[in-house]
Tab-separated table of C-alpha atoms in Angstrom:
chain	number	residue	atom	x	y	z
Q	1	MET	CA	1.501	8.210	-19.526
Q	2	ASN	CA	4.641	8.798	-21.412
Q	3	LYS	CA	6.991	6.322	-23.346
Q	4	ILE	CA	10.248	5.745	-21.140
Q	5	ALA	CA	13.561	4.698	-23.183
Q	6	VAL	CA	14.227	1.017	-22.334
Q	7	GLU	CA	17.236	0.904	-20.227
Q	8	ASN	CA	19.950	-2.855	-20.778
Q	9	VAL	CA	20.531	-3.682	-17.308
Q	10	ALA	CA	22.743	-6.538	-15.050
Q	11	LEU	CA	20.857	-7.590	-11.592
Q	12	VAL	CA	23.446	-8.588	-9.021
Q	13	TYR	CA	21.513	-10.774	-6.770
Q	14	VAL	CA	23.445	-11.208	-3.337
Q	15	GLU	CA	21.688	-15.427	-1.548
Q	16	LEU	CA	22.056	-14.345	1.961
Q	17	PRO	CA	21.324	-17.369	4.568
Q	18	THR	CA	17.145	-15.817	4.433
Q	19	SER	CA	16.788	-15.018	1.032
Q	20	ARG	CA	13.817	-17.612	-1.524
Q	21	PRO	CA	16.436	-17.145	-4.821
Q	22	GLU	CA	13.370	-18.607	-6.777
Q	23	GLN	CA	10.510	-15.601	-5.018
Q	24	ASP	CA	13.479	-12.842	-5.216
Q	25	LEU	CA	14.519	-13.337	-8.362
Q	26	TYR	CA	10.986	-13.211	-9.941
Q	27	GLU	CA	10.269	-10.118	-8.051
Q	28	LEU	CA	12.747	-8.647	-9.009
Q	29	SER	CA	12.959	-9.268	-13.273
Q	30	GLU	CA	9.364	-7.893	-12.434
Q	31	LEU	CA	10.321	-5.043	-11.050
Q	32	ILE	CA	12.701	-4.488	-13.632
Q	33	ASP	CA	10.532	-4.803	-16.098
Q	34	THR	CA	8.201	-2.094	-14.780
Q	35	ALA	CA	10.922	0.519	-14.548
Q	36	GLN	CA	11.572	-0.091	-18.170
Q	37	GLY	CA	14.575	-2.353	-18.348
Q	38	ASP	CA	15.822	-4.784	-19.865
Q	39	LEU	CA	17.523	-7.772	-18.016
Q	40	LYS	CA	20.702	-8.798	-20.321
Q	41	LEU	CA	22.649	-10.129	-17.239
Q	42	THR	CA	22.262	-11.932	-14.218
Q	43	VAL	CA	25.313	-13.232	-11.841
Q	44	THR	CA	24.301	-14.477	-7.927
Q	45	GLN	CA	26.494	-15.584	-5.037
Q	46	LYS	CA	25.465	-16.901	-1.610
Q	47	ARG	CA	27.200	-15.184	1.406
Q	48	ASN	CA	26.379	-15.057	4.789
Q	49	VAL	CA	26.654	-11.743	5.279
Q	50	ALA	CA	28.115	-8.496	2.710
Q	51	ASP	CA	31.442	-7.369	2.147
Q	52	PRO	CA	31.812	-4.143	3.773
Q	53	LYS	CA	32.871	-2.524	0.186
Q	54	THR	CA	32.150	-4.721	-2.789
Q	55	VAL	CA	29.021	-6.449	-1.384
Q	56	VAL	CA	30.369	-10.069	-3.350
Q	57	GLY	CA	34.335	-9.460	-2.453
Q	58	LYS	CA	37.062	-8.448	-4.746
Q	59	GLY	CA	37.291	-11.635	-6.827
Q	60	LYS	CA	33.484	-11.967	-7.853
Q	61	LEU	CA	33.199	-8.022	-8.893
Q	62	GLU	CA	36.522	-8.752	-11.223
Q	63	GLU	CA	33.659	-12.031	-12.408
Q	64	ILE	CA	31.149	-9.074	-12.978
Q	65	LYS	CA	33.017	-6.940	-14.755
Q	66	ARG	CA	34.197	-9.077	-17.093
Q	67	SER	CA	30.549	-9.638	-17.801
Q	68	ILE	CA	29.670	-6.643	-18.192
Q	69	VAL	CA	32.275	-5.870	-21.132
Q	70	LEU	CA	31.814	-8.610	-22.679
Q	71	ALA	CA	27.639	-8.349	-22.417
Q	72	GLU	CA	26.018	-8.035	-26.823
Q	73	ASN	CA	24.576	-4.847	-25.414
Q	74	LYS	CA	25.790	-1.968	-23.101
Q	75	ILE	CA	25.042	-2.266	-19.758
Q	76	GLY	CA	23.581	1.034	-18.592
Q	77	VAL	CA	22.539	-0.169	-14.396
Q	78	VAL	CA	23.920	-2.291	-12.313
Q	79	ILE	CA	21.644	-3.156	-9.605
Q	80	PHE	CA	22.089	-4.870	-6.757
Q	81	SER	CA	19.418	-7.076	-4.437
Q	82	CYS	CA	20.588	-6.065	-1.203
Q	83	PRO	CA	20.405	-2.548	0.205
Q	84	LEU	CA	23.858	-0.914	-0.679
Q	85	ASN	CA	25.798	1.761	1.697
Q	86	ALA	CA	27.498	5.079	0.066
Q	87	THR	CA	30.994	3.312	0.528
Q	88	GLN	CA	29.891	0.174	-1.164
Q	89	ARG	CA	28.125	2.625	-3.969
Q	90	ALA	CA	31.520	4.736	-3.854
Q	91	THR	CA	33.328	1.123	-4.917
Q	92	LEU	CA	31.380	-0.486	-7.143
Q	93	GLY	CA	30.221	2.705	-9.475
Q	94	LYS	CA	33.925	3.387	-9.330
Q	95	GLU	CA	35.450	-0.873	-10.060
Q	96	LEU	CA	32.187	-0.976	-12.358
Q	97	GLU	CA	32.670	2.129	-14.264
Q	98	CYS	CA	28.044	2.662	-14.805
Q	99	ASP	CA	25.442	3.752	-12.782
Q	100	VAL	CA	24.665	0.940	-9.287
Q	101	ILE	CA	21.676	0.818	-7.614
Q	102	ASP	CA	19.791	-0.872	-5.035
Q	103	LYS	CA	16.636	-2.705	-4.894
Q	104	ILE	CA	15.159	0.168	-2.936
Q	105	ASP	CA	15.926	2.100	-5.439
Q	106	LEU	CA	13.962	0.374	-7.966
Q	107	ILE	CA	10.814	0.643	-5.985
Q	108	LEU	CA	11.917	4.360	-5.557
Q	109	ASP	CA	12.354	4.619	-8.973
Q	110	ILE	CA	8.887	2.393	-9.842
Q	111	PHE	CA	6.896	5.453	-7.769
Q	112	ALA	CA	8.785	7.877	-9.469
Q	113	LEU	CA	7.194	6.963	-12.534
Q	114	ARG	CA	3.588	6.248	-11.456
Q	115	ALA	CA	3.197	9.160	-9.480
Q	116	THR	CA	0.477	10.843	-10.675
Q	117	SER	CA	-0.683	13.156	-7.923
Q	118	ALA	CA	0.472	16.740	-6.809
Q	119	GLU	CA	0.648	14.752	-3.302
Q	120	GLY	CA	2.550	11.825	-4.607
Q	121	LYS	CA	5.267	13.046	-6.283
Q	122	ARG	CA	5.688	14.841	-3.107
Q	123	GLN	CA	5.428	12.057	-1.555
Q	124	VAL	CA	8.441	10.079	-3.933
Q	125	GLU	CA	10.702	12.954	-3.764
Q	126	LEU	CA	10.204	13.084	-0.398
Q	127	ALA	CA	11.167	9.559	-0.200
Q	128	GLN	CA	14.267	9.567	-2.990
Q	129	LEU	CA	16.236	11.898	-0.480
Q	130	SER	CA	15.601	10.552	2.431
Q	131	TYR	CA	17.340	7.558	0.684
Q	132	ASN	CA	19.842	9.157	-1.454
Q	133	LEU	CA	20.859	10.969	2.578
Q	134	ALA	CA	20.852	8.085	4.257
Q	135	THR	CA	22.906	6.078	1.436
Q	136	LYS	CA	24.671	7.738	-1.288
Q	137	PRO	CA	27.893	9.878	-1.346
Q	138	GLU	CA	28.021	13.023	-1.774
Q	139	GLY	CA	29.912	13.013	-5.289
Q	140	ASP	CA	26.789	10.250	-6.607
Q	141	PHE	CA	23.911	12.788	-4.710
Q	142	SER	CA	23.792	15.554	-7.556
Q	143	ARG	CA	23.940	13.360	-10.015
Q	144	GLN	CA	21.130	13.916	-12.753
Q	145	GLY	CA	19.974	11.499	-15.069
Q	146	ALA	CA	17.067	9.923	-17.103
Q	147	GLY	CA	17.837	6.538	-16.995
Q	148	ILE	CA	16.827	3.831	-14.031
Q	149	GLY	CA	17.601	5.063	-10.441
Q	150	THR	CA	18.411	7.976	-11.185
Q	151	ARG	CA	14.214	9.913	-12.223
Q	152	GLY	CA	12.512	12.016	-9.963
Q	153	PRO	CA	8.985	12.758	-10.084
Q	154	GLY	CA	8.085	16.388	-11.328
Q	155	GLU	CA	8.823	17.446	-14.788
Q	156	THR	CA	12.600	18.153	-13.755
Q	157	LYS	CA	15.245	16.453	-11.559
Q	158	LEU	CA	16.480	18.960	-8.398
Q	159	GLU	CA	20.321	19.480	-8.706
Q	160	THR	CA	21.455	19.783	-5.352
Q	161	ASN	CA	23.525	18.697	-2.674
Q	162	LYS	CA	22.992	17.338	0.973
Q	163	ARG	CA	22.548	20.307	2.555
Q	164	ALA	CA	20.260	22.192	0.182
Q	165	ALA	CA	18.347	18.308	-0.386
Q	166	ARG	CA	17.576	18.719	3.327
Q	167	ASN	CA	15.911	22.739	2.830
Q	168	ARG	CA	14.002	21.110	0.115
Q	169	MET	CA	13.078	18.281	2.319
Q	170	TYR	CA	11.983	20.317	4.599
Q	171	ARG	CA	9.538	22.832	2.197
Q	172	LEU	CA	8.240	18.972	0.686
Q	173	ARG	CA	6.689	18.219	4.695
Q	174	GLN	CA	5.312	21.281	5.246
Q	175	GLU	CA	3.679	21.057	1.368
Q	176	LEU	CA	2.243	17.404	2.571
Q	177	ALA	CA	0.982	19.279	5.837
Q	178	GLU	CA	-1.279	21.432	3.903
Q	179	ILE	CA	-2.324	18.647	1.572
Q	180	GLU	CA	-3.078	16.131	4.907
Q	181	LYS	CA	-5.115	19.249	6.516
Q	182	HIS	CA	-7.209	19.036	3.635
Q	183	ARG	CA	-8.011	15.127	4.206
Q	184	ASP	CA	-8.758	15.623	7.468
Q	185	LEU	CA	-11.331	18.078	6.520
Q	186	THR	CA	-12.509	15.334	4.198
Q	187	ARG	CA	-12.570	12.449	6.851
Q	188	LYS	CA	-13.622	14.602	9.352
Q	189	LYS	CA	-16.845	15.045	7.476
Q	190	ARG	CA	-16.830	11.475	6.656
Q	191	GLU	CA	-16.197	10.351	10.516
Q	192	THR	CA	-19.676	13.080	11.047
Q	193	ASN	CA	-21.706	11.405	8.518
Q	194	ASP	CA	-20.456	8.218	10.154
Q	195	ALA	CA	-19.507	6.041	6.833
Q	196	PHE	CA	-18.537	2.570	7.576
Q	197	THR	CA	-14.874	2.523	5.807
Q	198	VAL	CA	-13.565	-0.577	3.560
Q	199	ALA	CA	-9.950	-0.645	2.822
Q	200	LEU	CA	-8.452	-2.809	0.050
Q	201	VAL	CA	-4.965	-3.954	0.733
Q	202	GLY	CA	-2.993	-6.294	-0.159
Q	203	TYR	CA	0.405	-7.014	-2.221
Q	204	THR	CA	0.946	-5.376	-5.383
Q	205	ASN	CA	-0.417	-6.556	-9.102
Q	206	ALA	CA	-3.153	-9.045	-6.609
Q	207	GLY	CA	-5.612	-6.953	-8.385
Q	208	LYS	CA	-6.648	-4.814	-5.940
Q	209	SER	CA	-7.723	-1.534	-8.505
Q	210	THR	CA	-9.531	-4.191	-10.607
Q	211	LEU	CA	-11.559	-5.621	-7.724
Q	212	PHE	CA	-12.518	-1.876	-6.583
Q	213	ASN	CA	-13.836	-1.122	-10.306
Q	214	ARG	CA	-15.743	-3.992	-10.930
Q	215	LEU	CA	-17.304	-3.020	-7.255
Q	216	THR	CA	-18.149	0.638	-7.543
Q	217	GLN	CA	-18.559	0.341	-12.065
Q	218	SER	CA	-15.224	2.807	-11.154
Q	219	GLU	CA	-12.622	3.197	-14.075
Q	220	ILE	CA	-9.607	4.500	-12.475
Q	221	TYR	CA	-5.952	2.678	-14.043
Q	222	ALA	CA	-5.437	-0.859	-13.001
Q	223	ASP	CA	-2.861	-2.888	-14.928
Q	224	ASP	CA	-0.376	-6.336	-14.500
Q	225	LYS	CA	1.612	-4.001	-13.645
Q	226	LEU	CA	3.525	-3.866	-9.899
Q	227	PHE	CA	2.698	-0.831	-8.352
Q	228	ALA	CA	0.096	0.586	-11.015
Q	229	THR	CA	-1.361	2.415	-9.201
Q	230	LEU	CA	-0.490	4.714	-5.810
Q	231	ASP	CA	-2.997	7.246	-4.734
Q	232	THR	CA	-5.507	6.092	-2.760
Q	233	THR	CA	-8.661	6.221	-4.707
Q	234	VAL	CA	-12.053	6.224	-2.372
Q	235	ARG	CA	-16.022	5.685	-3.834
Q	236	LYS	CA	-19.204	5.224	-2.099
Q	237	LEU	CA	-20.784	1.771	-2.476
Q	238	THR	CA	-24.207	0.794	-2.150
Q	239	LEU	CA	-25.288	-2.594	-0.733
Q	240	ASP	CA	-28.047	-4.205	-1.381
Q	241	ASN	CA	-29.831	-3.263	1.688
Q	242	GLY	CA	-29.888	0.157	0.660
Q	243	VAL	CA	-26.824	0.578	3.498
Q	244	SER	CA	-23.750	2.646	1.769
Q	245	VAL	CA	-20.090	2.526	2.599
Q	246	LEU	CA	-17.368	3.946	1.396
Q	247	LEU	CA	-14.355	1.377	-0.560
Q	248	CYS	CA	-10.861	2.406	-0.021
Q	249	ASP	CA	-8.428	1.746	-2.985
Q	250	THR	CA	-4.311	1.581	-1.674
Q	251	VAL	CA	-0.863	1.275	-2.936
Q	252	GLY	CA	0.160	-2.354	-2.988
Q	253	PHE	CA	2.766	-3.242	-0.750
Q	254	ILE	CA	5.717	-5.472	-1.812
Q	255	ASN	CA	8.697	-7.101	0.345
Q	256	GLU	CA	11.078	-4.973	2.328
Q	257	LEU	CA	9.075	-2.071	1.321
Q	258	PRO	CA	11.772	0.672	2.036
Q	259	HIS	CA	10.608	1.870	5.330
Q	260	ALA	CA	11.235	5.608	4.127
Q	261	LEU	CA	8.663	5.676	1.776
Q	262	LEU	CA	5.861	3.643	3.671
Q	263	ASN	CA	6.941	6.904	5.851
Q	264	ALA	CA	6.555	9.712	2.759
Q	265	PHE	CA	2.795	7.672	2.103
Q	266	LYS	CA	2.004	7.238	5.612
Q	267	SER	CA	-0.829	10.277	4.873
Q	268	THR	CA	-2.569	7.991	2.129
Q	269	LEU	CA	-1.824	4.755	4.199
Q	270	GLU	CA	-3.956	5.873	7.190
Q	271	GLU	CA	-6.843	5.157	4.721
Q	272	ALA	CA	-6.469	1.882	6.182
Q	273	THR	CA	-5.122	2.102	9.480
Q	274	ARG	CA	-8.618	3.993	10.016
Q	275	ALA	CA	-11.033	1.737	8.563
Q	276	ASP	CA	-13.829	-0.210	9.607
Q	277	LEU	CA	-12.882	-3.599	7.964
Q	278	ILE	CA	-9.317	-4.418	6.116
Q	279	ILE	CA	-9.827	-6.153	2.326
Q	280	ASN	CA	-6.595	-8.033	2.143
Q	281	VAL	CA	-6.411	-8.976	-1.221
Q	282	CYS	CA	-4.919	-11.555	-2.064
Q	283	ASP	CA	-3.389	-13.176	-5.451
Q	284	ALA	CA	-4.841	-17.017	-5.607
Q	285	SER	CA	-2.667	-18.170	-8.510
Q	286	ASP	CA	0.492	-16.473	-7.306
Q	287	GLU	CA	3.084	-19.622	-5.939
Q	288	ASN	CA	3.986	-17.250	-3.107
Q	289	VAL	CA	1.058	-16.126	-1.739
Q	290	VAL	CA	1.519	-17.187	1.361
Q	291	ASN	CA	4.189	-15.101	1.877
Q	292	HIS	CA	2.639	-12.163	0.190
Q	293	ILE	CA	0.123	-12.618	3.030
Q	294	ARG	CA	3.300	-12.298	6.282
Q	295	VAL	CA	4.189	-9.528	4.022
Q	296	THR	CA	1.083	-7.398	3.683
Q	297	GLU	CA	-0.039	-8.050	6.920
Q	298	GLN	CA	3.362	-7.492	8.831
Q	299	THR	CA	3.174	-4.275	6.887
Q	300	LEU	CA	-0.207	-3.941	8.303
Q	301	GLY	CA	0.845	-4.594	11.657
Q	302	GLU	CA	3.227	-1.660	11.624
Q	303	LEU	CA	1.161	1.035	10.374
Q	304	GLY	CA	-0.615	0.180	13.781
Q	305	VAL	CA	-4.023	-1.326	11.811
Q	306	ASN	CA	-6.364	-3.180	14.392
Q	307	ALA	CA	-9.083	-3.454	12.093
Q	308	PRO	CA	-10.738	-6.858	11.492
Q	309	ILE	CA	-9.439	-8.376	8.064
Q	310	LEU	CA	-10.994	-10.732	5.828
Q	311	ARG	CA	-9.059	-12.599	2.569
Q	312	VAL	CA	-10.071	-12.422	-0.234
Q	313	TYR	CA	-7.772	-14.737	-3.052
Q	314	ASN	CA	-8.683	-12.878	-5.796
Q	315	LYS	CA	-7.468	-14.173	-10.099
Q	316	CYS	CA	-9.004	-17.763	-8.803
Q	317	ASP	CA	-9.800	-17.882	-12.743
Q	318	LYS	CA	-6.993	-19.030	-13.094
Q	319	LEU	CA	-6.912	-22.048	-11.049
Q	320	SER	CA	-7.594	-25.712	-11.887
Q	321	GLY	CA	-7.864	-29.156	-11.047
Q	322	ASP	CA	-7.088	-29.306	-7.455
Q	323	GLU	CA	-5.708	-26.045	-7.096
Q	324	ASN	CA	-9.289	-25.059	-7.505
Q	325	LEU	CA	-10.648	-24.614	-3.386
Q	326	SER	CA	-13.134	-21.677	-3.770
Q	327	ASP	CA	-16.357	-23.621	-4.012
Q	328	THR	CA	-14.744	-25.723	-0.693
Q	329	LEU	CA	-13.448	-22.494	1.895
Q	330	THR	CA	-15.384	-20.028	0.954
Q	331	ALA	CA	-17.704	-21.281	4.452
Q	332	ASP	CA	-14.587	-20.092	6.481
Q	333	THR	CA	-15.878	-16.134	7.952
Q	334	SER	CA	-12.433	-14.816	7.050
Q	335	THR	CA	-12.075	-16.444	2.999
Q	336	LEU	CA	-12.972	-16.258	0.110
Q	337	PHE	CA	-12.183	-16.585	-3.519
Q	338	VAL	CA	-13.025	-14.638	-6.337
Q	339	SER	CA	-12.310	-13.463	-9.684
Q	340	ALA	CA	-12.857	-9.352	-10.227
Q	341	LEU	CA	-12.157	-10.960	-14.066
Q	342	THR	CA	-14.571	-12.539	-14.305
Q	343	GLY	CA	-17.153	-12.114	-11.254
Q	344	LYS	CA	-17.266	-14.439	-9.535
Q	345	ASN	CA	-18.641	-14.371	-6.278
Q	346	LEU	CA	-18.104	-11.379	-5.444
Q	347	ASP	CA	-21.785	-11.552	-4.495
Q	348	LEU	CA	-20.448	-13.547	-1.344
Q	349	LEU	CA	-18.526	-10.709	-1.290
Q	350	LEU	CA	-20.687	-8.102	-0.575
Q	351	TYR	CA	-22.697	-10.315	1.241
Q	352	LYS	CA	-19.658	-10.562	3.889
Q	353	ILE	CA	-18.865	-6.771	3.557
Q	354	LYS	CA	-23.035	-6.214	4.334
Q	355	GLU	CA	-22.213	-9.283	7.561
Q	356	TYR	CA	-19.190	-7.054	8.787
Q	357	VAL	CA	-21.509	-4.230	8.968
Q	358	ARG	CA	-24.625	-5.218	10.269
Q	359	MET	CA	-21.523	-7.304	13.389
Q	360	GLN	CA	-20.658	-3.050	13.975
Q	361	TYR	CA	-23.801	-1.794	14.985
Q	362	THR	CA	-26.289	-2.418	18.203
Q	363	THR	CA	-30.053	-2.046	19.310
Q	364	ILE	CA	-30.023	-0.345	22.255
Q	365	LYS	CA	-33.348	1.137	24.379
Q	366	LEU	CA	-32.602	4.907	25.909
Q	367	GLN	CA	-35.521	6.893	28.296
Q	368	VAL	CA	-35.402	10.245	29.513
Q	369	ASN	CA	-37.801	12.424	30.829
Q	370	LEU	CA	-39.105	14.287	28.252
Q	371	GLY	CA	-38.118	18.253	28.726
Q	372	GLU	CA	-34.684	16.045	27.358
Q	373	ALA	CA	-35.534	14.043	24.992
Q	374	ALA	CA	-35.356	16.783	21.755
Q	375	LYS	CA	-31.461	16.739	22.676
Q	376	LEU	CA	-30.587	12.981	23.559
Q	377	LEU	CA	-33.217	12.932	19.419
Q	378	ALA	CA	-30.295	15.321	18.317
Q	379	ARG	CA	-27.278	14.062	19.725
Q	380	LEU	CA	-28.238	10.598	18.450
Q	381	ASN	CA	-28.684	11.721	14.934
Q	382	LYS	CA	-25.409	13.318	15.127
Q	383	TYR	CA	-23.900	9.777	15.266
Q	384	SER	CA	-26.055	8.460	12.962
Q	385	ALA	CA	-28.447	6.238	14.980
Q	386	LYS	CA	-31.802	5.297	13.602
Q	387	CYS	CA	-34.232	5.831	16.023
Q	388	LYS	CA	-38.395	4.922	17.353
Q	389	THR	CA	-39.723	6.577	20.071
Q	390	GLU	CA	-42.656	6.256	22.102
Q	391	TYR	CA	-43.601	8.812	24.332
Q	392	ASP	CA	-46.035	8.792	27.835
Q	393	ASP	CA	-46.908	11.086	30.797
Q	394	ASN	CA	-43.399	11.602	31.985
Q	395	TYR	CA	-41.021	9.906	29.989
Q	396	ALA	CA	-39.697	9.140	26.039
Q	397	THR	CA	-38.082	5.866	25.264
Q	398	VAL	CA	-35.996	5.853	22.261
Q	399	THR	CA	-35.161	2.539	20.642
Q	400	ALA	CA	-31.821	3.148	19.205
Q	401	THR	CA	-29.704	1.705	15.972
Q	402	LEU	CA	-25.163	3.224	15.798
Q	403	ASP	CA	-22.287	2.393	15.847
Q	404	LYS	CA	-21.188	-0.018	19.111
Q	405	LYS	CA	-17.954	2.453	19.519
Q	406	TYR	CA	-20.624	5.186	20.573
Q	407	VAL	CA	-22.728	3.420	23.283
Q	408	ASN	CA	-20.797	4.506	26.347
Q	409	LEU	CA	-21.796	8.072	25.461
Q	410	PHE	CA	-25.518	6.740	26.165
Q	411	ILE	CA	-24.487	4.966	29.584
Q	412	ASP	CA	-26.519	6.951	31.696
Q	413	TYR	CA	-29.681	6.970	29.530
Q	414	ILE	CA	-29.698	2.948	28.440
Q	415	VAL	CA	-32.162	0.724	30.361
Q	416	ILE	CA	-33.071	-3.063	29.954
């Protein structure tokens, strides 16, 4: 990854009635650090609602202007914690005389930095253009730059107006549709082979990629940063009973994940919607873990995920004393404490995955006349059923173990 110049940043945190100041400020500072920003100034204000023109009101805006002027280091960008509309952006940019962005711009900027695959770059660019069209004034829309909030995922930044942006979005959607066709072919092959799929999901920086690497003996990129990896990675994981499952590592979630980004990455996140088991990887050492679980599972609901969810509390090696619940809660069938770093309880995690695989399958007895036996066995083989067949003078009796979702396809042949 190319070295990015660090930019001096001022943060304006607007505390609304639904805000969680301590958690929000920590998360924003982590996002700024991930975006290669250096937080030099933080200004906070309590409000019931954001001012429609200035967000913070004229008096507070004057205070922010003075603070920026008096700052020892020149401030390159001011980041507001709440979403900004076109009017607010125009007013604030003119008054503060520097780049003004919001939290969503910041997250999109990080995704632009992290995107490596052709699909990921297109998805991020589409999300950026969509958000820019909705929230930025025309004069600001074609602004180019290399700082936070102005970076694009490609080698060059598109210099454009809104009309050209819509044309570019149309082309991006066409290109992504072609990529999705290829992904569908791969998916259909997997579904034909009836592979049990496990998706790792969770709040960003919970350790999904580290856990993925540990379980599959892979070396995909993992770092102690927010959104370290964006592209979905799939690897085969062979359990100790010889059964193979597919393990998917997906993009991390975050509070107020931009809908434009969620929509752009829907094709990638479909790995989670189609999974047979969801592992929600949580950071056990994070004091905000309960809220992170809420955000993750709410996002999964929005995506239409209905597979069973196993909560895996990672980083239990960082807990100590009364916090260390890893030995007392593993009896809960939907909860497990592990450490991807040390390997603690990964054997239990693999056992639980094996149990979920076992629960998905059932054994049925089928009977068919001898003339149709070969045809029935071929159909069962198509759905990867394991069969034992016995013959008499008139019938073939098949004992088949297969995925429960296919049982109804053979209802006419089932005998008690």
